[in-house]
Tab-separated table of C-alpha atoms in Angstrom:
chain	number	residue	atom	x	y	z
A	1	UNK	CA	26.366	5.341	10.498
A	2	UNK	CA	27.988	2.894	12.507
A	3	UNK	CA	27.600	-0.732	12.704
A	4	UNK	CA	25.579	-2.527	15.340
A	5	UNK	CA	26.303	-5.902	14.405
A	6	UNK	CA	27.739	-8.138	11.213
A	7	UNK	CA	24.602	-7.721	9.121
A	8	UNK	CA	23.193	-4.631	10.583
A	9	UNK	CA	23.707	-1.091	9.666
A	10	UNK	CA	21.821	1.869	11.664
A	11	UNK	CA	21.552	4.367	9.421
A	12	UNK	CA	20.022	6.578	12.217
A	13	UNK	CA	16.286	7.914	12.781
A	14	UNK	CA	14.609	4.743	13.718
A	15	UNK	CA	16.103	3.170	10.529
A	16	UNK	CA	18.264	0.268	10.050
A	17	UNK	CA	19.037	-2.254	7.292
A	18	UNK	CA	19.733	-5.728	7.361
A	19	UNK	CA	21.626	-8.053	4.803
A	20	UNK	CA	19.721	-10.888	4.445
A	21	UNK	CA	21.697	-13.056	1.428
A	22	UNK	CA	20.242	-14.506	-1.678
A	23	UNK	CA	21.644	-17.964	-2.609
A	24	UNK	CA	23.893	-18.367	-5.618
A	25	UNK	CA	23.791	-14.680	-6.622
A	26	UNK	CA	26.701	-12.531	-7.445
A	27	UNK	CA	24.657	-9.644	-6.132
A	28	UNK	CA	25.358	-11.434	-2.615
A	29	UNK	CA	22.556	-10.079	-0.137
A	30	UNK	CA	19.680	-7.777	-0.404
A	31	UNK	CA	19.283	-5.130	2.093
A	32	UNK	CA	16.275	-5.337	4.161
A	33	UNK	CA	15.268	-1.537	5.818
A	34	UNK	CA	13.490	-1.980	9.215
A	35	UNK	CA	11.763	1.183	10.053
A	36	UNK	CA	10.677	1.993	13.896
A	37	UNK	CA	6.577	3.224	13.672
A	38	UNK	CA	4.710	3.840	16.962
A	39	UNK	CA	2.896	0.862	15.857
A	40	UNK	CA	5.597	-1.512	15.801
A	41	UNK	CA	8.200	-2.076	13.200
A	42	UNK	CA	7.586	-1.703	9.181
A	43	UNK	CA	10.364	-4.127	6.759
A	44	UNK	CA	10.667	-3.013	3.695
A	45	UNK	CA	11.662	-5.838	1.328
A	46	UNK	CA	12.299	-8.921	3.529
A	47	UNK	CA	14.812	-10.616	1.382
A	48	UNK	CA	14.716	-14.453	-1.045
A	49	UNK	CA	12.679	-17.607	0.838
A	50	UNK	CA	15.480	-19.656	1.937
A	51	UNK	CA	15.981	-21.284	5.107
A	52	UNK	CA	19.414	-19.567	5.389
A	53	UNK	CA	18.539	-16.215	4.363
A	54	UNK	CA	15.481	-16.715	6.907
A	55	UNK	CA	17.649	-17.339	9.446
A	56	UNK	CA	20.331	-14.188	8.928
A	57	UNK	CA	16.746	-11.867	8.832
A	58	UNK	CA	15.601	-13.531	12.234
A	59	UNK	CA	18.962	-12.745	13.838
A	60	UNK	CA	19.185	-9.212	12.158
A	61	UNK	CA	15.980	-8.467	13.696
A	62	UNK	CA	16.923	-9.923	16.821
A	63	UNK	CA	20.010	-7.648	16.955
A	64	UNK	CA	17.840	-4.915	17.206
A	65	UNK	CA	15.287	-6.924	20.078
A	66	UNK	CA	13.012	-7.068	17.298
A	67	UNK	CA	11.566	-11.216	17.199
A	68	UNK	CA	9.351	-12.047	13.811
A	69	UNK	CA	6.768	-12.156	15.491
A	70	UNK	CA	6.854	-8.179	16.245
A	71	UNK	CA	6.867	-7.119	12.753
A	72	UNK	CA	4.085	-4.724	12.260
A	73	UNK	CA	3.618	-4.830	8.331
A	74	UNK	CA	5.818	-5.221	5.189
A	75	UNK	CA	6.134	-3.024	2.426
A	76	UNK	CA	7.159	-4.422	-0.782
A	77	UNK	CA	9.316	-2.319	-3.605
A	78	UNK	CA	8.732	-4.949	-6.112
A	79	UNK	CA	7.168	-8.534	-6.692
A	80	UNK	CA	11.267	-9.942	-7.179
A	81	UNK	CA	11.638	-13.255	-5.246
A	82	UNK	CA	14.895	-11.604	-3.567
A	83	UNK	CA	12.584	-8.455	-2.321
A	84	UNK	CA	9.039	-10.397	-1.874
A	85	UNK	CA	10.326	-13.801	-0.917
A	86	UNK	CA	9.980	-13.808	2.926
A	87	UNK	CA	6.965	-11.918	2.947
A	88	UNK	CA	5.041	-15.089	3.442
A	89	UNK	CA	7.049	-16.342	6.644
A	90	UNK	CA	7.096	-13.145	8.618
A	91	UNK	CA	3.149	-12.712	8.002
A	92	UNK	CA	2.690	-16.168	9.380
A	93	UNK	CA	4.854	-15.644	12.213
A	94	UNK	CA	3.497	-12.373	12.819
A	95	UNK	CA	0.390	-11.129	11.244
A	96	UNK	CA	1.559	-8.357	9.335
A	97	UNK	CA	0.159	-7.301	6.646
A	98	UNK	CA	2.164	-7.132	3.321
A	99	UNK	CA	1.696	-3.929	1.183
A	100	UNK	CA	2.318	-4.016	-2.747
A	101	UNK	CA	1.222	-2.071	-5.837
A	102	UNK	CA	-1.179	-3.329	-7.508
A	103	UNK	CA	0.677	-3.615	-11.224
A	104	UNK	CA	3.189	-6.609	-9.451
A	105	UNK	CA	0.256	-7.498	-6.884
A	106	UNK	CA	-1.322	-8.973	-10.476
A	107	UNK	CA	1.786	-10.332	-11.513
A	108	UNK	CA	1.908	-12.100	-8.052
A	109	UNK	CA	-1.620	-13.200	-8.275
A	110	UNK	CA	-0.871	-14.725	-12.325
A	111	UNK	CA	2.104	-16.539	-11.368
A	112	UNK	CA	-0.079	-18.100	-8.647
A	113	UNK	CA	-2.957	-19.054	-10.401
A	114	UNK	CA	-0.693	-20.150	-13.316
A	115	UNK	CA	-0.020	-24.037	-14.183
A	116	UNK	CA	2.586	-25.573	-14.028
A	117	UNK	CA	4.769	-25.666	-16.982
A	118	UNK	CA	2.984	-22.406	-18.341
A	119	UNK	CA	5.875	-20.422	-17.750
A	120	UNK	CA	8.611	-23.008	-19.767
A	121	UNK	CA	5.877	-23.295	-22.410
A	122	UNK	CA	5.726	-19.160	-22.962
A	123	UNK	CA	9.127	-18.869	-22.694
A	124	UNK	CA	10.681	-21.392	-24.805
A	125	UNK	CA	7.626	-19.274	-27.666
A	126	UNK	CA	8.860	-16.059	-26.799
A	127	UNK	CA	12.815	-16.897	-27.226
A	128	UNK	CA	12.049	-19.365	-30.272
A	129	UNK	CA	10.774	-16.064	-31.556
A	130	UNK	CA	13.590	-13.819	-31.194
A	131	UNK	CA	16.276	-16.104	-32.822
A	132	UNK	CA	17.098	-18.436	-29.889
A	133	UNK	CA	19.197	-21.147	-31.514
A	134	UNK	CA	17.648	-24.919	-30.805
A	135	UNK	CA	20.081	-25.794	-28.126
A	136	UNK	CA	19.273	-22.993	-25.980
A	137	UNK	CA	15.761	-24.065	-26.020
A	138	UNK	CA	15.912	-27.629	-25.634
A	139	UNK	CA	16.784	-27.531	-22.058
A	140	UNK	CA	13.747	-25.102	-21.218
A	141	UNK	CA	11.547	-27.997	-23.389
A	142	UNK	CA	13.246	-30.805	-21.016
A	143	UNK	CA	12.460	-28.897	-17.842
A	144	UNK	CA	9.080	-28.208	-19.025
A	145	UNK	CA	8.499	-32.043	-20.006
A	146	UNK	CA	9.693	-33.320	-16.550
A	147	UNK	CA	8.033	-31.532	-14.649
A	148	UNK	CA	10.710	-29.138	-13.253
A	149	UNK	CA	8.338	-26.135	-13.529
A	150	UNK	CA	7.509	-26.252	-9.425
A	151	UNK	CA	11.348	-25.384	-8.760
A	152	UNK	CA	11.049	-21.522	-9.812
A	153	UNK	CA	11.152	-19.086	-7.359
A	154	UNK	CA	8.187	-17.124	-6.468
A	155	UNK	CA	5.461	-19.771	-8.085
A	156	UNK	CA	4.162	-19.078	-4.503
A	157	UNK	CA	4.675	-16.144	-3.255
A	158	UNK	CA	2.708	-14.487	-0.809
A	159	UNK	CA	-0.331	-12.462	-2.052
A	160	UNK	CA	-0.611	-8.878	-0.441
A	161	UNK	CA	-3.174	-7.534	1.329
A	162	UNK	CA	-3.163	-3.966	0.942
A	163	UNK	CA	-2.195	-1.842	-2.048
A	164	UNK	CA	0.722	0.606	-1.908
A	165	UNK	CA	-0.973	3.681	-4.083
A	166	UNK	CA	1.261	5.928	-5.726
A	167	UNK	CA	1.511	9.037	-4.669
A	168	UNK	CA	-0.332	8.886	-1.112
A	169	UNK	CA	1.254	8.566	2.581
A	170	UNK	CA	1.574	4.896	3.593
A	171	UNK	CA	-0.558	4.319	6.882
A	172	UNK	CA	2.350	4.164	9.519
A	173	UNK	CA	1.688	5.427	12.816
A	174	UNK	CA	3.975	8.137	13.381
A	175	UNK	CA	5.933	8.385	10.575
A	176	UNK	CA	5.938	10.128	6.567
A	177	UNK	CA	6.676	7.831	3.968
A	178	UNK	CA	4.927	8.270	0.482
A	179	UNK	CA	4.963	5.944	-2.216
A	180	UNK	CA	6.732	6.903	-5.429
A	181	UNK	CA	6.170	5.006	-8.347
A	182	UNK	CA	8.992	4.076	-10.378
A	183	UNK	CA	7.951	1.489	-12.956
A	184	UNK	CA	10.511	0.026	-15.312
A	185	UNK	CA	12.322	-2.680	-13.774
A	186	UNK	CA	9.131	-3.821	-12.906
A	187	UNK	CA	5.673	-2.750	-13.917
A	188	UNK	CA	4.415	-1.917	-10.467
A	189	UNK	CA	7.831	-1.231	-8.671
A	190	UNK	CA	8.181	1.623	-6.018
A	191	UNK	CA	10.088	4.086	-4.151
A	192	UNK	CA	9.439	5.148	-0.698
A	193	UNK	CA	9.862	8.765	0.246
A	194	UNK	CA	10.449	9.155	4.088
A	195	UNK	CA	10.122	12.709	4.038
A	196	UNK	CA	11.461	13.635	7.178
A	197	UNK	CA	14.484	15.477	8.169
A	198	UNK	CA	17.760	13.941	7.601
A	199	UNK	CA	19.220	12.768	11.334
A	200	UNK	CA	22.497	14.050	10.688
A	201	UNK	CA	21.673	16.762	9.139
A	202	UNK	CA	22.446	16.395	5.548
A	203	UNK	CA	20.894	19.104	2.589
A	204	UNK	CA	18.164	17.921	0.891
A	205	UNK	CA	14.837	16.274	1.312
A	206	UNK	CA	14.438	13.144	3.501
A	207	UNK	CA	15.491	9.985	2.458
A	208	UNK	CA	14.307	7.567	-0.493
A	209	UNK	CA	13.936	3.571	0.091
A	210	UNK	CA	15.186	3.346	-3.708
A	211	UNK	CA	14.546	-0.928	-3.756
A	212	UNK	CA	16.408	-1.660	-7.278
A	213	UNK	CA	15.495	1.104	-9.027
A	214	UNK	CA	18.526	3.799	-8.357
A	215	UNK	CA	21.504	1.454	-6.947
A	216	UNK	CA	25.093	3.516	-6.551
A	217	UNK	CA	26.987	1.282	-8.866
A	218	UNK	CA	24.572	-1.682	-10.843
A	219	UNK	CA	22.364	-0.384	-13.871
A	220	UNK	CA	19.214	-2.160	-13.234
A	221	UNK	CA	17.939	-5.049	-15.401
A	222	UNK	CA	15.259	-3.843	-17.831
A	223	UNK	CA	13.604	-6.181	-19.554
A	224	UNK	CA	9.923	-6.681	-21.278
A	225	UNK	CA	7.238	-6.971	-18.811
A	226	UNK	CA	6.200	-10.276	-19.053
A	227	UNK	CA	2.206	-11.788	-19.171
A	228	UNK	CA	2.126	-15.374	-21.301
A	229	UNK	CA	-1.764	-14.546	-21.694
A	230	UNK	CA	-1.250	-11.145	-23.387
A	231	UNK	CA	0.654	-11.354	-26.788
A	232	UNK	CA	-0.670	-7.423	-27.837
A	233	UNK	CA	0.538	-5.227	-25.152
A	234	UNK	CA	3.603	-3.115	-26.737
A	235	UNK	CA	4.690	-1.957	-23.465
A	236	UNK	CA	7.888	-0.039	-23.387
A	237	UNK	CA	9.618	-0.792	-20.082
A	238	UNK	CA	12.541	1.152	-20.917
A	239	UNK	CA	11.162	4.573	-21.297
A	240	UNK	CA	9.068	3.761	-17.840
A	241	UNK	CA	12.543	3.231	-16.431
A	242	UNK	CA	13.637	6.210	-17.971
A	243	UNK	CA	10.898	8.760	-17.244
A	244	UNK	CA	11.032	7.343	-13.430
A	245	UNK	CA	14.413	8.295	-13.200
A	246	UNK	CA	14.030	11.638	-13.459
A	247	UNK	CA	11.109	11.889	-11.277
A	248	UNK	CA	13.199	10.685	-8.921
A	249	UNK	CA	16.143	12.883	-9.360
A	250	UNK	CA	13.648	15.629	-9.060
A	251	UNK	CA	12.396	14.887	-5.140
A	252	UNK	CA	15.981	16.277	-4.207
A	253	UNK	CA	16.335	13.230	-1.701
A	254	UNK	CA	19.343	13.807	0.961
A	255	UNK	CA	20.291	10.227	0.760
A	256	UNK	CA	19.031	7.339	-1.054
A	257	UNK	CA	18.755	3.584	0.893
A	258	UNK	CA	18.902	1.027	-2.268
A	259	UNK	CA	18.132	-2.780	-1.723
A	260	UNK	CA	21.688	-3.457	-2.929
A	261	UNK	CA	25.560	-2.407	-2.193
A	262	UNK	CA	25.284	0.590	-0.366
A	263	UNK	CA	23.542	3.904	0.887
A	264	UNK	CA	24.591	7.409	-0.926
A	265	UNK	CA	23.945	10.517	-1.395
A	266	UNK	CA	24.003	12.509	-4.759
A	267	UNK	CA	20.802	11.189	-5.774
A	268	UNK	CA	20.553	13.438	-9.113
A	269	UNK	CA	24.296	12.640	-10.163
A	270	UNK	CA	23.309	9.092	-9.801
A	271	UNK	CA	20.353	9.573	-12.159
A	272	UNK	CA	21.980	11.853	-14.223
A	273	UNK	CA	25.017	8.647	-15.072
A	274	UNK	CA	22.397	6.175	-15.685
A	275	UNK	CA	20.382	8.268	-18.189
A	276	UNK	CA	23.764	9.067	-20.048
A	277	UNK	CA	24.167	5.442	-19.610
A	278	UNK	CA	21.073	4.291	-21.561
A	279	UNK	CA	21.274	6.896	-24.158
A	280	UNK	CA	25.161	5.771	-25.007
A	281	UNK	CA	23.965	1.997	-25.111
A	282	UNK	CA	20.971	2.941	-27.434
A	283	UNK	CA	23.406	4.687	-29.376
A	284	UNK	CA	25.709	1.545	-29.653
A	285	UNK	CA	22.512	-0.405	-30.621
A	286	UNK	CA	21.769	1.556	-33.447
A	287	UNK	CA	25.638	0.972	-34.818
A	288	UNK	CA	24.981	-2.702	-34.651
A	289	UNK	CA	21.143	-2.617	-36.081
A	290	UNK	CA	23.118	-1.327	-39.239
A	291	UNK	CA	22.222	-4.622	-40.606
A	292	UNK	CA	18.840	-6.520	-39.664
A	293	UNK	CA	19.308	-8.323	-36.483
A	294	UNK	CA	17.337	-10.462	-34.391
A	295	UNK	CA	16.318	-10.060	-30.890
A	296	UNK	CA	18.726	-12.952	-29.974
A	297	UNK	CA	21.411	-12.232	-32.527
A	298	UNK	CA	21.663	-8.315	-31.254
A	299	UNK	CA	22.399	-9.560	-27.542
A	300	UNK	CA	25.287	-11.819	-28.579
A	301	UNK	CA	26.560	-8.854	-30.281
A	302	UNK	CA	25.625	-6.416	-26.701
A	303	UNK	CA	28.506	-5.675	-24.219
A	304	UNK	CA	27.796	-7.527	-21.303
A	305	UNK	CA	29.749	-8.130	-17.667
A	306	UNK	CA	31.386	-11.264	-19.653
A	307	UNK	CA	31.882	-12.759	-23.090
A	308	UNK	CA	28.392	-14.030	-24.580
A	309	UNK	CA	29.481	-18.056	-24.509
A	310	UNK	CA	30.587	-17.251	-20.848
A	311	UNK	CA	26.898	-16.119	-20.044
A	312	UNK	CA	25.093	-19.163	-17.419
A	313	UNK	CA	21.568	-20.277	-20.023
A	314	UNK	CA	18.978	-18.092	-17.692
A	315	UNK	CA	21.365	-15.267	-17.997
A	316	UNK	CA	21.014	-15.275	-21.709
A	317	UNK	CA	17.027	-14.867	-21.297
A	318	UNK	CA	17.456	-11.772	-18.903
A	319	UNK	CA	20.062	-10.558	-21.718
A	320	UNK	CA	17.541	-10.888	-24.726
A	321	UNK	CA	14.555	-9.674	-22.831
A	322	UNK	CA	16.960	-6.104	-22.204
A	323	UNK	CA	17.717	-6.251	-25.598
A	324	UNK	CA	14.111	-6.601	-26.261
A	325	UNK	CA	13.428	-3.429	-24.021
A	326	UNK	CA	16.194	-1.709	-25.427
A	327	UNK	CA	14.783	-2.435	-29.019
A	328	UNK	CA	11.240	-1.171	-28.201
A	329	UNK	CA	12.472	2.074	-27.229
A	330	UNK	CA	14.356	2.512	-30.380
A	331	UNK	CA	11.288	1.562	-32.469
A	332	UNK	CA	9.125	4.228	-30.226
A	333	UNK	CA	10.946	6.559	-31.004
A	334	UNK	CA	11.503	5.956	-35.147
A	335	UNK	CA	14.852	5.453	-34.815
A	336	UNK	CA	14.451	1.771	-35.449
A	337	UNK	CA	11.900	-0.803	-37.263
A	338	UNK	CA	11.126	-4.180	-38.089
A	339	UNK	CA	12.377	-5.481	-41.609
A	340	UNK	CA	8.686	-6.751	-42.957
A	341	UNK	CA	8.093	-10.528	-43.772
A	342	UNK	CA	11.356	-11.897	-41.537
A	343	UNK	CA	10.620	-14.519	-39.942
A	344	UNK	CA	12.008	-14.480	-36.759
A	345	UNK	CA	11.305	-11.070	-36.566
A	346	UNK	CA	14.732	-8.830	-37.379
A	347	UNK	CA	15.524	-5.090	-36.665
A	348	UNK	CA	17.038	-2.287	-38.617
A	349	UNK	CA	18.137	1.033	-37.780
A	350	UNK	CA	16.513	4.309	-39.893
């Protein structure tokens, strides 16, 4: 690999990524993979709508002599504002057509049709349910009251027109990339199998667009899958994750291109360390859930990147909904249960 320019990496074979950056996010950038068809060029991802992360795509692409308007189609990993966000744009410059499975196509379509506030109103229920103290919830309230609502990312987000089907060649002129699915971090999240021959050469079975669901060095977030109109699903998010790992680690991919950090090889070592990594946490759950615990109180008590009181206020509600995830896998699988008539709802290990 060498690099062509600041924010472009070739990565050889008509492939190339770009880091296009996400605003006020540790995580920095997301990578955006062009991929050379004999139709024109395919993005996968295209990075968060932001006039400045816009603007590093558009001169990525024109790095390459690629201009927006050349894009052939866009094929999206997941529905995440940081993966779908630009969609919109580069279809209107374009005409491309924007590919998505159908799971996060819906969750697209709900957020959409969705009014405003609905969001602030489910979540300040859910968390209000799980143990969140009254001061965490009073600013969601006060957001939801003045009509802050509009401000969320992806409330608009482009809606796809064609459905990425797991398990089937994508329709690219010239080139063999299957969809994998790989729910868990989102309910209709996917891999992309190019399964072609490495270009230098490397053992193993083409490459894997991985999006965020096998990154070298971030676990990621896993949390409940969301819908404010359904309160009985008892998804379990967690052992989707879990069970897509290891399909995964079994295509015997040469090298892996994630939407984050950094391309690598060792694919099944890489699954292999985050399955270990999920069974130790469960583990450490099930020490804490040695007394009933809520929801909320069992994430103050998780280890996290920083102290709890050091955790930003939407941080906290991507904490509780893993712990949530983690907690739903324990109870699948008996080793944990709900303490009857507790009110919010607490947890004990059996």
């Amino acid at each position: 690999m060498q690099e062509s320019a600041p924010q472009v990496t070739e990565h050889g074979g008509g492939v190339w990524s770009l880091r296009v950056p996400i605003p006020d996010n540790p995580l920095g950038h997301t990578l955006v993979h062009v991929l050379d068809t004999d139709r024109g060029p395919v993005l996968v991802d295209t990075g968060w709508d932001d006039p400045a992360s816009w603007t590093e795509l558009a001169g990525g692409l024109a790095a390459l002599g690629i201009a927006p308007g050349d894009v052939h189609g866009v094929v999206i990993t997941h529905h995440h504002p940081d993966h779908h966000g630009l969609s919109g744009r580069v279809r209107e410059e374009s005409g491309a057509w924007i590919a998505m499975h159908a799971a996060d196509t819906a969750v697209v379509r709900r957020t959409r049709e969705s009014r405003p506030g609905t969001w602030l109103d489910y979540l300040a229920r859910k968390l209000a349910a799980v143990g969140a103290p009254e001061d965490h919830l009073a600013p969601l309230r006060a957001a939801r009251d003045s009509g802050r609502a509009v401000a969320l990312p992806g409330l608009r987000a482009a809606l796809p027109d064609r459905e990425i089907v797991p398990g089937e060649l994508l329709d690219l002129a010239g080139r063999r990339l299957r969809a994998v699915w790989t729910p868990g971090h989102t309910p209709g999240h996917v891999c992309l199998h190019l399964e072609e021959e490495h270009p230098a050469g490397l053992p193993g079975h083409g490459r894997l667009f991985s999006g965020d669901h096998l990154l070298p060095g971030i676990s990621p977030h896993i949390g409940l899958y969301e819908d404010p109109d359904d309160t009985t699903a008892a998804t379990d998010p967690l052992g989707d994750y879990l069970d897509s790992l290891e399909r995964v680690g079994r295509l015997g991919v040469a090298e892996v291109l994630p939407a984050h950090q950094h391309a690598f090889t060792d694919a099944a070592g890489r699954v292999r360390a985050l399955l270990d990594h999920h069974e130790e946490r469960l583990a450490g759950l099930l020490a804490l859930l040695a007394v009933p615990l809520t929801p909320w109180q069992l994430a103050e008590r998780m280890e996290w990147n920083r102290p709890w009181d050091r955790i930003p206020h939407g941080s906290r509600n991507i904490a509780v909904s893993e712990a949530e995830a983690h907690l739903r896998r324990l109870v699948k699988q008996g080793r944990a249960e709900a303490v009857p008539g507790t009110d919010p709802v607490t947890y004990l290990a059996v």
